[in-house]
Short mmCIF file of N, CA, C and O in Angstrom, two decimals:
data_model
loop_
_atom_site.label_atom_id
_atom_site.label_comp_id
_atom_site.label_asym_id
_atom_site.label_seq_id
_atom_site.Cartn_x
_atom_site.Cartn_y
_atom_site.Cartn_z
N MET A 1 16.91 -58.90 -99.14
CA MET A 1 16.81 -57.29 -99.27
C MET A 1 14.99 -56.89 -99.45
O MET A 1 14.69 -57.51 -99.62
N GLY A 2 14.71 -55.56 -99.85
CA GLY A 2 13.71 -55.38 -99.86
C GLY A 2 12.86 -55.21 -98.36
O GLY A 2 11.69 -54.86 -98.29
N ALA A 3 13.73 -55.20 -97.28
CA ALA A 3 12.92 -54.97 -96.10
C ALA A 3 12.70 -53.36 -95.98
O ALA A 3 13.00 -52.74 -96.34
N VAL A 4 11.34 -53.17 -94.99
CA VAL A 4 10.95 -52.09 -94.83
C VAL A 4 11.75 -51.35 -93.68
O VAL A 4 11.61 -50.11 -93.87
N THR A 5 12.37 -51.94 -92.68
CA THR A 5 12.94 -51.31 -91.56
C THR A 5 14.29 -51.93 -91.91
O THR A 5 14.35 -53.18 -92.18
N PRO A 6 15.07 -51.25 -91.40
CA PRO A 6 16.54 -51.68 -91.21
C PRO A 6 16.75 -52.91 -89.86
O PRO A 6 15.77 -52.84 -89.21
N PHE A 7 17.64 -53.83 -90.38
CA PHE A 7 18.05 -54.84 -88.95
C PHE A 7 18.78 -54.27 -88.33
O PHE A 7 20.09 -53.66 -88.71
N THR A 8 18.20 -54.28 -87.00
CA THR A 8 19.13 -53.59 -85.96
C THR A 8 20.08 -54.42 -84.91
O THR A 8 19.54 -55.44 -84.63
N ASP A 9 21.31 -54.41 -84.90
CA ASP A 9 22.16 -55.84 -84.32
C ASP A 9 23.05 -54.50 -83.36
O ASP A 9 23.80 -53.62 -83.74
N LEU A 10 22.89 -54.75 -82.12
CA LEU A 10 23.39 -54.10 -80.93
C LEU A 10 24.70 -55.03 -80.69
O LEU A 10 24.21 -56.09 -80.42
N HIS A 11 25.94 -54.22 -80.49
CA HIS A 11 27.06 -54.84 -80.06
C HIS A 11 27.51 -54.47 -78.48
O HIS A 11 27.66 -52.98 -78.45
N VAL A 12 28.14 -55.09 -78.27
CA VAL A 12 28.75 -55.02 -76.69
C VAL A 12 29.67 -55.74 -76.78
O VAL A 12 30.17 -57.08 -76.99
N ILE A 13 31.08 -55.22 -76.29
CA ILE A 13 32.46 -56.02 -76.35
C ILE A 13 33.02 -56.43 -75.03
O ILE A 13 32.99 -55.73 -74.00
N LYS A 14 33.06 -57.68 -74.92
CA LYS A 14 33.73 -58.38 -73.63
C LYS A 14 34.89 -58.13 -73.62
O LYS A 14 35.61 -58.50 -73.86
N ILE A 15 34.98 -57.04 -72.41
CA ILE A 15 36.47 -56.88 -71.78
C ILE A 15 36.09 -56.59 -70.56
O ILE A 15 34.61 -56.73 -70.14
N GLY A 16 37.12 -56.70 -69.69
CA GLY A 16 37.22 -56.70 -67.98
C GLY A 16 35.91 -55.84 -67.61
O GLY A 16 35.15 -56.48 -66.80
N GLU A 17 36.01 -54.64 -68.04
CA GLU A 17 35.10 -53.69 -67.05
C GLU A 17 33.84 -53.80 -67.73
O GLU A 17 32.81 -53.36 -67.02
N ALA A 18 33.36 -54.27 -68.70
CA ALA A 18 32.20 -54.31 -69.36
C ALA A 18 31.88 -55.66 -69.02
O ALA A 18 30.24 -55.68 -69.02
N THR A 19 32.44 -56.63 -68.82
CA THR A 19 31.78 -58.00 -68.61
C THR A 19 30.35 -58.06 -67.43
O THR A 19 29.55 -58.71 -67.64
N PRO A 20 31.13 -57.09 -66.40
CA PRO A 20 29.57 -57.43 -65.27
C PRO A 20 28.41 -56.78 -65.59
O PRO A 20 27.42 -57.09 -65.28
N LEU A 21 28.41 -55.91 -66.88
CA LEU A 21 27.21 -54.92 -67.42
C LEU A 21 26.58 -55.84 -68.78
O LEU A 21 25.43 -55.33 -68.99
N ILE A 22 27.13 -56.87 -69.09
CA ILE A 22 26.32 -57.74 -70.30
C ILE A 22 25.20 -58.05 -69.96
O ILE A 22 24.52 -57.69 -70.93
N ASP A 23 25.08 -58.77 -68.98
CA ASP A 23 23.35 -59.11 -68.85
C ASP A 23 22.52 -58.01 -68.75
O ASP A 23 21.52 -58.21 -69.20
N ARG A 24 23.10 -57.18 -68.16
CA ARG A 24 21.75 -55.82 -67.60
C ARG A 24 21.79 -55.75 -69.20
O ARG A 24 20.59 -54.99 -70.00
N PHE A 25 22.83 -55.14 -70.26
CA PHE A 25 22.53 -54.91 -71.59
C PHE A 25 21.68 -55.71 -72.20
O PHE A 25 20.95 -54.91 -73.03
N VAL A 26 21.76 -56.74 -72.17
CA VAL A 26 20.91 -57.95 -72.79
C VAL A 26 19.73 -57.54 -72.21
O VAL A 26 18.49 -57.61 -73.23
N GLU A 27 19.56 -57.80 -71.23
CA GLU A 27 18.31 -57.62 -70.31
C GLU A 27 17.11 -56.25 -70.95
O GLU A 27 16.15 -56.39 -71.24
N PHE A 28 17.94 -55.20 -71.09
CA PHE A 28 17.48 -54.34 -71.47
C PHE A 28 17.19 -54.15 -72.70
O PHE A 28 15.99 -53.28 -73.09
N TRP A 29 17.64 -54.52 -73.83
CA TRP A 29 17.38 -54.53 -75.30
C TRP A 29 16.57 -55.48 -75.60
O TRP A 29 15.94 -55.71 -76.84
N LYS A 30 16.15 -56.88 -74.88
CA LYS A 30 15.83 -58.19 -75.85
C LYS A 30 14.52 -57.93 -76.06
O LYS A 30 13.71 -58.51 -76.84
N ASP A 31 13.44 -57.12 -75.27
CA ASP A 31 11.98 -56.95 -75.76
C ASP A 31 12.06 -55.73 -76.44
O ASP A 31 10.43 -55.00 -75.87
N THR A 32 12.73 -54.94 -77.01
CA THR A 32 12.69 -54.09 -77.82
C THR A 32 12.45 -54.39 -79.10
O THR A 32 12.74 -55.33 -79.71
N SER A 33 12.40 -53.35 -79.98
CA SER A 33 12.33 -53.75 -81.54
C SER A 33 13.76 -54.53 -82.15
O SER A 33 14.10 -54.22 -83.60
N VAL A 34 14.86 -54.25 -81.52
CA VAL A 34 16.14 -54.73 -82.03
C VAL A 34 16.05 -56.25 -82.44
O VAL A 34 15.42 -56.71 -81.62
N ASP A 35 16.77 -55.96 -83.21
CA ASP A 35 16.80 -57.66 -84.11
C ASP A 35 17.58 -58.41 -83.47
O ASP A 35 17.72 -59.81 -83.71
N GLN A 36 18.89 -57.91 -83.18
CA GLN A 36 19.59 -58.95 -82.67
C GLN A 36 20.68 -58.39 -81.92
O GLN A 36 21.07 -57.18 -81.61
N ILE A 37 21.45 -58.82 -80.66
CA ILE A 37 22.30 -58.55 -79.70
C ILE A 37 23.38 -59.41 -79.63
O ILE A 37 23.40 -60.49 -79.72
N THR A 38 24.66 -58.72 -80.20
CA THR A 38 25.84 -59.83 -80.31
C THR A 38 26.80 -59.06 -79.03
O THR A 38 27.19 -58.09 -79.10
N VAL A 39 27.14 -60.28 -78.47
CA VAL A 39 28.50 -60.22 -77.44
C VAL A 39 29.78 -60.45 -78.53
O VAL A 39 30.11 -61.83 -78.50
N LYS A 40 30.25 -59.61 -78.52
CA LYS A 40 31.73 -59.71 -79.49
C LYS A 40 32.91 -59.82 -78.15
O LYS A 40 33.37 -59.33 -77.25
N SER A 41 33.97 -60.76 -78.90
CA SER A 41 35.14 -60.49 -78.44
C SER A 41 36.03 -59.66 -78.52
O SER A 41 36.01 -58.63 -79.60
N PHE A 42 37.17 -59.32 -77.62
CA PHE A 42 37.94 -58.21 -77.99
C PHE A 42 38.67 -58.57 -79.15
O PHE A 42 38.89 -59.09 -79.56
N SER A 43 38.84 -57.20 -79.50
CA SER A 43 39.60 -56.67 -80.99
C SER A 43 40.96 -55.69 -80.95
O SER A 43 40.52 -55.23 -80.20
N THR A 44 41.33 -56.05 -81.76
CA THR A 44 42.66 -54.66 -81.69
C THR A 44 42.01 -53.63 -82.45
O THR A 44 42.93 -52.32 -82.63
N ARG A 45 40.94 -53.74 -83.40
CA ARG A 45 40.38 -52.77 -83.76
C ARG A 45 41.33 -52.10 -85.20
O ARG A 45 41.82 -51.16 -85.24
N ALA A 46 41.77 -53.35 -85.87
CA ALA A 46 42.52 -52.89 -86.91
C ALA A 46 43.79 -52.16 -86.63
O ALA A 46 44.40 -51.56 -87.22
N GLY A 47 44.01 -52.58 -85.25
CA GLY A 47 45.67 -52.27 -84.78
C GLY A 47 45.13 -50.95 -84.31
O GLY A 47 46.64 -49.86 -83.68
N GLN A 48 44.18 -50.25 -83.89
CA GLN A 48 43.93 -49.06 -83.33
C GLN A 48 44.18 -49.19 -81.74
O GLN A 48 44.16 -48.19 -80.73
N VAL A 49 43.91 -50.47 -81.25
CA VAL A 49 44.22 -50.72 -79.91
C VAL A 49 45.04 -51.53 -79.31
O VAL A 49 45.43 -52.74 -79.90
N ASP A 50 45.81 -51.18 -78.30
CA ASP A 50 47.06 -52.40 -78.05
C ASP A 50 46.42 -53.29 -77.26
O ASP A 50 45.79 -53.31 -76.23
N GLU A 51 46.92 -54.61 -77.88
CA GLU A 51 46.12 -55.66 -77.46
C GLU A 51 46.56 -56.23 -76.06
O GLU A 51 45.87 -57.15 -75.32
N THR A 52 47.19 -55.58 -75.68
CA THR A 52 47.86 -55.68 -74.11
C THR A 52 46.60 -55.17 -73.09
O THR A 52 46.66 -55.58 -72.10
N GLN A 53 45.79 -54.43 -73.80
CA GLN A 53 44.77 -53.73 -72.83
C GLN A 53 43.50 -54.88 -72.75
O GLN A 53 42.69 -54.89 -71.68
N ALA A 54 43.71 -56.16 -72.91
CA ALA A 54 42.55 -57.01 -72.70
C ALA A 54 43.55 -58.49 -72.52
O ALA A 54 44.59 -58.60 -72.75
N GLN A 55 42.95 -59.20 -71.44
CA GLN A 55 43.67 -60.40 -71.14
C GLN A 55 43.26 -61.53 -72.05
O GLN A 55 42.32 -61.33 -72.49
N GLU A 56 44.03 -62.52 -71.59
CA GLU A 56 43.93 -63.92 -72.76
C GLU A 56 42.30 -64.38 -73.20
O GLU A 56 41.65 -64.41 -73.77
N LYS A 57 41.56 -64.34 -71.47
CA LYS A 57 40.39 -64.67 -71.53
C LYS A 57 39.44 -64.02 -72.43
O LYS A 57 38.26 -64.50 -72.71
N ASP A 58 39.64 -62.86 -72.94
CA ASP A 58 38.48 -61.82 -73.39
C ASP A 58 38.78 -62.11 -74.90
O ASP A 58 38.18 -61.83 -75.83
N TRP A 59 39.71 -63.12 -75.43
CA TRP A 59 39.98 -63.24 -76.91
C TRP A 59 38.82 -64.50 -77.01
O TRP A 59 39.45 -65.48 -77.05
N TYR A 60 37.62 -64.38 -77.40
CA TYR A 60 36.85 -65.62 -77.55
C TYR A 60 37.14 -66.42 -78.32
O TYR A 60 36.97 -67.79 -78.52
N PHE A 61 37.88 -66.05 -79.51
CA PHE A 61 37.99 -66.67 -80.91
C PHE A 61 39.32 -67.08 -80.92
O PHE A 61 39.95 -67.46 -82.03
N GLY A 62 40.21 -66.37 -80.04
CA GLY A 62 41.53 -66.60 -80.25
C GLY A 62 42.13 -65.11 -81.15
O GLY A 62 41.29 -64.77 -82.24
N ARG A 63 43.24 -65.56 -81.35
CA ARG A 63 43.91 -64.55 -82.56
C ARG A 63 43.96 -64.96 -83.87
O ARG A 63 44.47 -66.14 -84.04
N ARG A 64 43.70 -63.99 -84.73
CA ARG A 64 43.81 -64.53 -85.72
C ARG A 64 45.25 -64.36 -86.53
O ARG A 64 45.86 -63.67 -86.57
N SER A 65 45.52 -65.67 -87.39
CA SER A 65 47.07 -65.83 -87.58
C SER A 65 46.85 -65.07 -89.37
O SER A 65 47.92 -64.85 -89.38
N GLU A 66 45.71 -65.40 -89.84
CA GLU A 66 45.78 -64.69 -91.11
C GLU A 66 44.34 -63.93 -91.37
O GLU A 66 43.41 -63.87 -90.80
N ARG A 67 44.78 -62.99 -92.47
CA ARG A 67 43.62 -61.96 -92.41
C ARG A 67 42.83 -62.10 -94.05
O ARG A 67 43.39 -62.83 -94.77
N HIS A 68 41.38 -62.03 -93.70
CA HIS A 68 40.77 -62.16 -95.33
C HIS A 68 39.75 -60.98 -95.21
O HIS A 68 39.70 -60.23 -94.38
N PRO A 69 39.11 -60.73 -96.66
CA PRO A 69 38.73 -59.47 -97.09
C PRO A 69 37.31 -59.31 -95.92
O PRO A 69 36.85 -60.64 -95.58
N CYS A 70 36.81 -58.14 -95.75
CA CYS A 70 35.82 -58.41 -95.10
C CYS A 70 34.51 -58.27 -95.86
O CYS A 70 34.50 -57.54 -96.68
N ARG A 71 33.34 -59.34 -95.48
CA ARG A 71 32.16 -59.10 -95.88
C ARG A 71 31.30 -58.36 -95.60
O ARG A 71 30.57 -57.87 -96.17
N TRP A 72 31.40 -57.72 -94.51
CA TRP A 72 30.62 -56.96 -93.87
C TRP A 72 30.65 -55.37 -94.76
O TRP A 72 29.58 -54.74 -94.78
N PHE A 73 31.82 -54.88 -95.23
CA PHE A 73 31.96 -53.73 -96.24
C PHE A 73 30.70 -53.85 -97.11
O PHE A 73 30.13 -52.53 -97.19
N TRP A 74 30.39 -54.42 -97.61
CA TRP A 74 28.91 -54.44 -98.84
C TRP A 74 28.08 -54.62 -98.22
O TRP A 74 26.77 -54.39 -99.17
N SER A 75 27.54 -55.11 -97.01
CA SER A 75 26.14 -55.47 -96.38
C SER A 75 25.81 -54.63 -95.29
O SER A 75 24.34 -55.29 -94.97
N SER A 76 26.72 -53.67 -94.93
CA SER A 76 26.38 -52.93 -93.54
C SER A 76 26.69 -51.78 -93.20
O SER A 76 27.16 -51.20 -94.19
N VAL A 77 26.43 -50.95 -92.65
CA VAL A 77 26.47 -49.50 -92.24
C VAL A 77 26.91 -49.28 -91.19
O VAL A 77 25.91 -49.77 -89.99
N ILE A 78 28.02 -48.37 -90.72
CA ILE A 78 28.18 -48.25 -89.62
C ILE A 78 28.00 -46.48 -89.13
O ILE A 78 28.51 -45.99 -89.86
N ILE A 79 27.06 -46.46 -88.12
CA ILE A 79 26.88 -45.30 -87.74
C ILE A 79 27.45 -44.89 -86.43
O ILE A 79 27.22 -45.85 -85.24
N LEU A 80 28.67 -43.99 -86.06
CA LEU A 80 29.05 -43.83 -84.68
C LEU A 80 27.83 -42.89 -84.24
O LEU A 80 26.70 -42.61 -84.60
N TRP A 81 28.21 -43.02 -82.64
CA TRP A 81 27.29 -42.42 -81.55
C TRP A 81 27.11 -40.51 -82.32
O TRP A 81 25.89 -40.41 -81.68
N ASP A 82 27.63 -40.17 -83.03
CA ASP A 82 27.27 -38.89 -83.23
C ASP A 82 26.99 -38.51 -84.75
O ASP A 82 26.94 -37.38 -85.38
N GLY A 83 26.57 -39.91 -85.48
CA GLY A 83 26.00 -39.76 -86.83
C GLY A 83 26.86 -39.63 -87.60
O GLY A 83 26.49 -40.03 -88.74
N ARG A 84 28.35 -39.62 -87.40
CA ARG A 84 29.37 -40.06 -88.67
C ARG A 84 29.13 -41.19 -89.14
O ARG A 84 29.23 -42.46 -88.39
N ILE A 85 29.13 -41.53 -90.38
CA ILE A 85 29.18 -42.83 -91.18
C ILE A 85 30.59 -43.33 -91.56
O ILE A 85 31.33 -42.63 -92.04
N VAL A 86 31.31 -44.57 -91.07
CA VAL A 86 32.18 -44.99 -91.43
C VAL A 86 32.15 -46.06 -92.02
O VAL A 86 31.35 -47.01 -92.06
N PRO A 87 33.37 -46.68 -92.94
CA PRO A 87 32.83 -47.81 -93.88
C PRO A 87 33.23 -49.09 -93.06
O PRO A 87 32.81 -50.12 -93.82
N CYS A 88 33.79 -49.16 -91.95
CA CYS A 88 34.36 -50.43 -91.33
C CYS A 88 33.92 -50.28 -89.73
O CYS A 88 34.52 -49.17 -89.19
N CYS A 89 33.64 -51.35 -89.13
CA CYS A 89 33.26 -51.49 -87.70
C CYS A 89 34.22 -51.21 -86.91
O CYS A 89 34.48 -50.98 -85.76
N HIS A 90 35.80 -51.48 -87.39
CA HIS A 90 37.01 -51.40 -86.60
C HIS A 90 37.35 -50.01 -86.71
O HIS A 90 38.40 -49.75 -85.84
N ASP A 91 36.49 -49.10 -87.19
CA ASP A 91 37.12 -47.57 -87.44
C ASP A 91 36.51 -46.87 -86.17
O ASP A 91 35.24 -45.82 -86.34
N MET A 92 36.82 -47.34 -84.77
CA MET A 92 35.78 -46.86 -83.83
C MET A 92 36.58 -45.26 -83.61
O MET A 92 35.55 -44.25 -82.51
N GLN A 93 37.51 -44.73 -84.16
CA GLN A 93 37.72 -43.24 -83.72
C GLN A 93 37.31 -42.43 -84.99
O GLN A 93 37.37 -41.26 -84.77
N GLY A 94 36.79 -42.97 -86.00
CA GLY A 94 36.16 -42.22 -86.82
C GLY A 94 37.19 -41.51 -87.99
O GLY A 94 37.00 -40.31 -88.41
N LYS A 95 37.86 -42.24 -88.15
CA LYS A 95 39.49 -41.73 -89.40
C LYS A 95 38.95 -41.47 -90.68
O LYS A 95 39.40 -40.96 -91.04
N ILE A 96 37.79 -42.88 -91.18
CA ILE A 96 37.54 -42.37 -92.36
C ILE A 96 36.24 -42.56 -92.56
O ILE A 96 35.11 -42.95 -92.37
N ILE A 97 35.71 -41.00 -92.23
CA ILE A 97 34.33 -40.61 -92.56
C ILE A 97 33.44 -40.46 -93.97
O ILE A 97 34.46 -39.91 -94.77
N ILE A 98 32.78 -41.18 -94.25
CA ILE A 98 32.12 -41.41 -95.58
C ILE A 98 30.86 -40.41 -95.83
O ILE A 98 30.34 -40.12 -96.47
N GLY A 99 30.42 -39.75 -94.17
CA GLY A 99 28.83 -39.02 -94.85
C GLY A 99 28.55 -38.67 -93.32
O GLY A 99 29.17 -39.21 -91.82
N ASN A 100 27.56 -38.24 -92.92
CA ASN A 100 26.80 -37.99 -91.71
C ASN A 100 25.48 -38.23 -91.50
O ASN A 100 24.66 -37.46 -92.70
N ILE A 101 25.12 -38.64 -91.19
CA ILE A 101 23.34 -39.27 -91.09
C ILE A 101 22.43 -37.99 -90.58
O ILE A 101 21.46 -37.54 -91.17
N LYS A 102 22.99 -37.05 -90.01
CA LYS A 102 22.39 -35.82 -89.63
C LYS A 102 22.40 -34.84 -90.94
O LYS A 102 21.76 -34.15 -90.86
N ASP A 103 23.02 -35.01 -91.96
CA ASP A 103 23.35 -34.36 -93.04
C ASP A 103 22.82 -34.77 -94.24
O ASP A 103 22.52 -33.82 -94.96
N ASN A 104 22.56 -35.91 -94.61
CA ASN A 104 22.16 -36.64 -95.67
C ASN A 104 21.55 -38.03 -95.18
O ASN A 104 21.94 -38.47 -94.12
N THR A 105 20.69 -38.08 -96.27
CA THR A 105 19.98 -39.81 -96.08
C THR A 105 21.11 -40.89 -96.48
O THR A 105 22.64 -40.55 -97.36
N LEU A 106 20.66 -41.78 -95.91
CA LEU A 106 21.68 -43.06 -96.27
C LEU A 106 21.83 -43.33 -98.06
O LEU A 106 23.16 -43.67 -98.34
N GLU A 107 20.37 -42.87 -98.37
CA GLU A 107 20.44 -43.11 -99.90
C GLU A 107 21.85 -42.34 -100.78
O GLU A 107 22.64 -42.75 -101.52
N ALA A 108 21.62 -41.03 -100.11
CA ALA A 108 22.47 -40.31 -100.66
C ALA A 108 23.78 -40.21 -100.42
O ALA A 108 25.00 -40.33 -100.97
N ILE A 109 24.18 -40.97 -98.93
CA ILE A 109 25.81 -41.12 -98.59
C ILE A 109 26.00 -42.41 -99.34
O ILE A 109 27.16 -42.16 -100.11
#
């Protein structure tokens, strides 16, 4: 803690149509101030996406048989493309909005 700047981690999801673009994505961002680039496996996004949309090879880590509490909830912030802030990286539709970075500071939110 106590960092002067935020830790920036860009994510891209490995699914069929994105796979050919992943190398270009990484190449574009690798020499910038981004701290980390993560290629993630397909997820159903907490049941928001039908798992039949991804082929078995897109599941890097396999299907989970049990669920565990999310540790990221207490240590990260998820800002959607339009500034809305959601408490969970799986809320890709913005169903649970806790604020908007365009309207308030992160500290206020």
